[in-house]
mmCIF file of C-alpha atoms in Angstrom:
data_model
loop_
_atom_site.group_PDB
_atom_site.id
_atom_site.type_symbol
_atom_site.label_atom_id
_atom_site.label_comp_id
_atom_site.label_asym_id
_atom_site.label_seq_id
_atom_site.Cartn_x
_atom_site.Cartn_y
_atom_site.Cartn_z
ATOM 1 C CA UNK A 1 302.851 205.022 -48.763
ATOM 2 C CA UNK A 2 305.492 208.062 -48.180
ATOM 3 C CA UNK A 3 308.719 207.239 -49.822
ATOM 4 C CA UNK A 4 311.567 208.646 -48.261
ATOM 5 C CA UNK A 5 315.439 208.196 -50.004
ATOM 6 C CA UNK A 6 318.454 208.104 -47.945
ATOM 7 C CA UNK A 7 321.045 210.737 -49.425
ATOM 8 C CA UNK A 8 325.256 209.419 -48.809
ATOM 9 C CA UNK A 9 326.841 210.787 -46.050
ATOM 10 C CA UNK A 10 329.781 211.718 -48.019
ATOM 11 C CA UNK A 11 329.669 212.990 -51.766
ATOM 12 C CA UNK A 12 332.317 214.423 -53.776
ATOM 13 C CA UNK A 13 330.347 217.016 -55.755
ATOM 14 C CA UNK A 14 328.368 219.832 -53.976
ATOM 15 C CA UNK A 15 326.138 220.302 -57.035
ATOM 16 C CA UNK A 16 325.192 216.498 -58.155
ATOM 17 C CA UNK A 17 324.158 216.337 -54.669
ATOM 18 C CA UNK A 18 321.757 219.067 -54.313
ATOM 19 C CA UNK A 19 320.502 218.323 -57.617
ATOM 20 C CA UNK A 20 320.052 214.561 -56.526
ATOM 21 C CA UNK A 21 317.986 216.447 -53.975
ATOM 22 C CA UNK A 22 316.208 218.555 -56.450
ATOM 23 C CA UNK A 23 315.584 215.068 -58.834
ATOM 24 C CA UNK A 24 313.553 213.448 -56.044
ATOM 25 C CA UNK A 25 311.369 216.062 -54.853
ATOM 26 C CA UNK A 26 310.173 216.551 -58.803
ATOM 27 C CA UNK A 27 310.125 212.834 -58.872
ATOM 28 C CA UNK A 28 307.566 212.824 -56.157
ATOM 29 C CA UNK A 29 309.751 211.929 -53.477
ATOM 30 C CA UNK A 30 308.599 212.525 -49.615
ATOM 31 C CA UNK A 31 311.558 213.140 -48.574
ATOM 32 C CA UNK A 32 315.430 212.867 -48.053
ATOM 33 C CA UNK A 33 317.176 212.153 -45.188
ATOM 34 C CA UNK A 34 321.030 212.357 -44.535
ATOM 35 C CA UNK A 35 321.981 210.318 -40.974
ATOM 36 C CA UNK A 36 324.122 211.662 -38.932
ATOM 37 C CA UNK A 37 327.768 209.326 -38.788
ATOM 38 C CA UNK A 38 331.185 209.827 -40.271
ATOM 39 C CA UNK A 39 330.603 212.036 -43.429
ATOM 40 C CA UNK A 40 329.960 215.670 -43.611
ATOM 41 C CA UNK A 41 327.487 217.347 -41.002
ATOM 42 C CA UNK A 42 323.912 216.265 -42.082
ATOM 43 C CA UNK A 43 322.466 219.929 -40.674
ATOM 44 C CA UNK A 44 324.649 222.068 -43.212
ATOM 45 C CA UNK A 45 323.737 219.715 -46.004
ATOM 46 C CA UNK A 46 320.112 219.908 -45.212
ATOM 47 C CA UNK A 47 320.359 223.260 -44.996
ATOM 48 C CA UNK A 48 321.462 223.790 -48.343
ATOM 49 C CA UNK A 49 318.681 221.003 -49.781
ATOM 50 C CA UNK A 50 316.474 223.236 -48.185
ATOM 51 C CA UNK A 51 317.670 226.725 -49.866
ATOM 52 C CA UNK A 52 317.154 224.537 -53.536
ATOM 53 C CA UNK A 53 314.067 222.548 -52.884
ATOM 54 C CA UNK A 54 310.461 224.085 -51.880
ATOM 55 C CA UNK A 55 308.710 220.876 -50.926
ATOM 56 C CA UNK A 56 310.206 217.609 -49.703
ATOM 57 C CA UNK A 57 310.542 217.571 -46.216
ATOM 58 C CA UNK A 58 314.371 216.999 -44.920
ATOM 59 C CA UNK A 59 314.661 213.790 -42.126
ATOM 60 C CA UNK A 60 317.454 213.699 -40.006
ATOM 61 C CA UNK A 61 318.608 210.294 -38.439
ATOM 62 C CA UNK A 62 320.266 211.207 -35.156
ATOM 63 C CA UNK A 63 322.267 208.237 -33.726
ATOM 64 C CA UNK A 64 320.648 205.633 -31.424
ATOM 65 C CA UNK A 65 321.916 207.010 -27.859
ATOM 66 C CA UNK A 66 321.594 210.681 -28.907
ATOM 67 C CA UNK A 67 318.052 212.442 -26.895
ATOM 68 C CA UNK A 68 315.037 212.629 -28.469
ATOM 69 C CA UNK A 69 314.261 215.692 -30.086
ATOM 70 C CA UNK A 70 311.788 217.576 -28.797
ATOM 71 C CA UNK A 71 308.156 218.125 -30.085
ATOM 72 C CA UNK A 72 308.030 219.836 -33.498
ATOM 73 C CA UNK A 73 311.620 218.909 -34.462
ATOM 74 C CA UNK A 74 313.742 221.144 -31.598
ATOM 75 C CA UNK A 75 316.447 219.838 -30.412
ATOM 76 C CA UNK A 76 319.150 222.384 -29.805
ATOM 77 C CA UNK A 77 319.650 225.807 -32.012
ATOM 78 C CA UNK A 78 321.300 223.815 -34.831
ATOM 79 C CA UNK A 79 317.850 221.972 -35.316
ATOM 80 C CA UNK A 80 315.684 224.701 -34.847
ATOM 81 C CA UNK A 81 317.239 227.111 -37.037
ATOM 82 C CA UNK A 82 317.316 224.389 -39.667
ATOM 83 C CA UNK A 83 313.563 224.209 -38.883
ATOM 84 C CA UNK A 84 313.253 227.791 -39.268
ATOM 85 C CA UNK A 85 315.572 227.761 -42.947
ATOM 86 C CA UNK A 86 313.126 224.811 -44.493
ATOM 87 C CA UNK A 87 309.658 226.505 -43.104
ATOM 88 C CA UNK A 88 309.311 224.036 -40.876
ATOM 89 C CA UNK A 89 309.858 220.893 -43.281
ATOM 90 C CA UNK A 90 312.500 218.948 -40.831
ATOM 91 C CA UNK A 91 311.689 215.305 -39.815
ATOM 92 C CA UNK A 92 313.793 213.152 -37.295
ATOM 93 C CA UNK A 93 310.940 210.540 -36.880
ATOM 94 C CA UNK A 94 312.696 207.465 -37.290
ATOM 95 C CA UNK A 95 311.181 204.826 -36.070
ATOM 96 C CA UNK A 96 307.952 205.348 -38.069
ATOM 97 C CA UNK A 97 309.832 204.660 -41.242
ATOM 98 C CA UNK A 98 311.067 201.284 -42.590
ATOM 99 C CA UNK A 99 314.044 201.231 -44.414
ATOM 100 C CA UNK A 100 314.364 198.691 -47.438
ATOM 101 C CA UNK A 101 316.961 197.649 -49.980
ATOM 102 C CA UNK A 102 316.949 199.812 -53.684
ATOM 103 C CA UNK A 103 314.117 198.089 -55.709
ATOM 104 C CA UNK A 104 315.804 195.625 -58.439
ATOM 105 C CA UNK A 105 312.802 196.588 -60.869
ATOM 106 C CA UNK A 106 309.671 197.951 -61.075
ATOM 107 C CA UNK A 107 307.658 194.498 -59.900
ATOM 108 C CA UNK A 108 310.023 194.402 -56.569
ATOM 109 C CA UNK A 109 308.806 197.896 -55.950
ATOM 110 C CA UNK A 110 305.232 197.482 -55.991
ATOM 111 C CA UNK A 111 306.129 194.109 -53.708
ATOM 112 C CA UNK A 112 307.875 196.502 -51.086
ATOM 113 C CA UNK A 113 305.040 199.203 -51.458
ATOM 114 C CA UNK A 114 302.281 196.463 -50.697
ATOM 115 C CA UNK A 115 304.560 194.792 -47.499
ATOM 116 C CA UNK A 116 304.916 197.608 -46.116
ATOM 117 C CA UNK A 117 303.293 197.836 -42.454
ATOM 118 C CA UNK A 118 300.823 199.885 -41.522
ATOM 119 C CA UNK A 119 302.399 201.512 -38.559
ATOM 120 C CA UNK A 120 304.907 202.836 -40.833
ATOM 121 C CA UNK A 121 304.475 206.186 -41.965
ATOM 122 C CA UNK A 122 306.913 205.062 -45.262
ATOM 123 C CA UNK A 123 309.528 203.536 -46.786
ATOM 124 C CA UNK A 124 313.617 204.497 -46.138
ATOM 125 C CA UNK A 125 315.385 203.606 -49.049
ATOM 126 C CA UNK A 126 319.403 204.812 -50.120
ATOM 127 C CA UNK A 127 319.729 206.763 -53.541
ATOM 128 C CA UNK A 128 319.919 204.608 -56.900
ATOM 129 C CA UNK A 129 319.899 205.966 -60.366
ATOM 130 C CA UNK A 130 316.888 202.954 -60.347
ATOM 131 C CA UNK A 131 315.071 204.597 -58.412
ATOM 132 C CA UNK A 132 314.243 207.873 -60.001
ATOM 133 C CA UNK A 133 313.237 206.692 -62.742
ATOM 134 C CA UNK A 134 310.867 203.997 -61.260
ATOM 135 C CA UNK A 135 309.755 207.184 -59.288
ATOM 136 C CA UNK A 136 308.850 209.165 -62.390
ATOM 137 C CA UNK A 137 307.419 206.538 -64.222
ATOM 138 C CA UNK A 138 306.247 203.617 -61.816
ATOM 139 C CA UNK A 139 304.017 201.944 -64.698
ATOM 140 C CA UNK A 140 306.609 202.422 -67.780
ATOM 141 C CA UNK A 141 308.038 198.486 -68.016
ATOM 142 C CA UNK A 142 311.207 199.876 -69.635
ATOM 143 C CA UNK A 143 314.156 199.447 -67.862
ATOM 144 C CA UNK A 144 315.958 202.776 -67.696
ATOM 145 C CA UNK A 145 318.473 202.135 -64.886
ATOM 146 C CA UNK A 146 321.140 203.625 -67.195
ATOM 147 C CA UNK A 147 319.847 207.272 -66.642
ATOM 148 C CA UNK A 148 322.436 209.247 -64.437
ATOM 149 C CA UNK A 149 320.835 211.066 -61.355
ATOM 150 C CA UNK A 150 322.536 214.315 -61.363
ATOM 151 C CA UNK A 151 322.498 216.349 -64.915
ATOM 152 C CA UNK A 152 324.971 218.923 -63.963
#
């Protein structure tokens, strides 16, 4: 099952963020996705995941009554030139992922692994300290949920 983690809209420091970014792809993270809505504009920011990251693909959750982008990811020259910056690693597939709560522990993780459906591609879930850590080390039963995210 894909995992994909839901980046804040807003964030008040340019380089916890990207290295947020930078902590889940090593963690083995999918991807990230920013949704588009009242903080800063989710294209620049995914733009700038994608200069510092070489691997996770970037989703972008367009609002319910906006079109559907177009096969491939093209929807407009914003979209395809962020296609173009990542090497073609931008998602706005939202429907085939299911988006669940931050994992309480390691046990509650596996549960939400193994209930996910099959026509889901993966799992949405918002950025928690928790979860890089279960991430790194999904079978270490030590609760590390004091470790910070972003090291500078």
């Amino acid at each position: 099952m894909k995992v994909g983690v839901l980046l804040p809209s807003r964030f008040e420091e340019p380089g916890e963020f990207l290295a947020d970014a930078r902590a889940m792809e090593a963690a083995g993270a999918d991807s990230v996705w920013l949704e588009e809505g009242n903080g800063y504009d989710p294209m620049l920011a995914l733009a700038a995941i994608a200069a510092v990251t070489s691997q996770i693909r970037l989703g972008l959750i367009l609002p319910k009554d906006s079109p559907s982008p177009a096969p491939g990811g093209g929807s407009g020259r914003g979209l395809e030139t962020l296609q173009h910056l990542s090497r073609q690693r931008v998602i706005t597939d939202k429907q085939r992922w299911r988006r669940v709560e931050v994992p309480a522990d390691r046990e509650a993780w596996a549960r939400t692994l193994q209930e996910a459906h099959p026509d889901f591609d993966g799992v949405l879930v918002p950025l928690d300290p928790r979860l890089l850590d279960i991430l790194r080390n999904p079978e270490d039963a030590i609760d590390r949920s004091d470790l910070l995210l972003a090291q500078g």
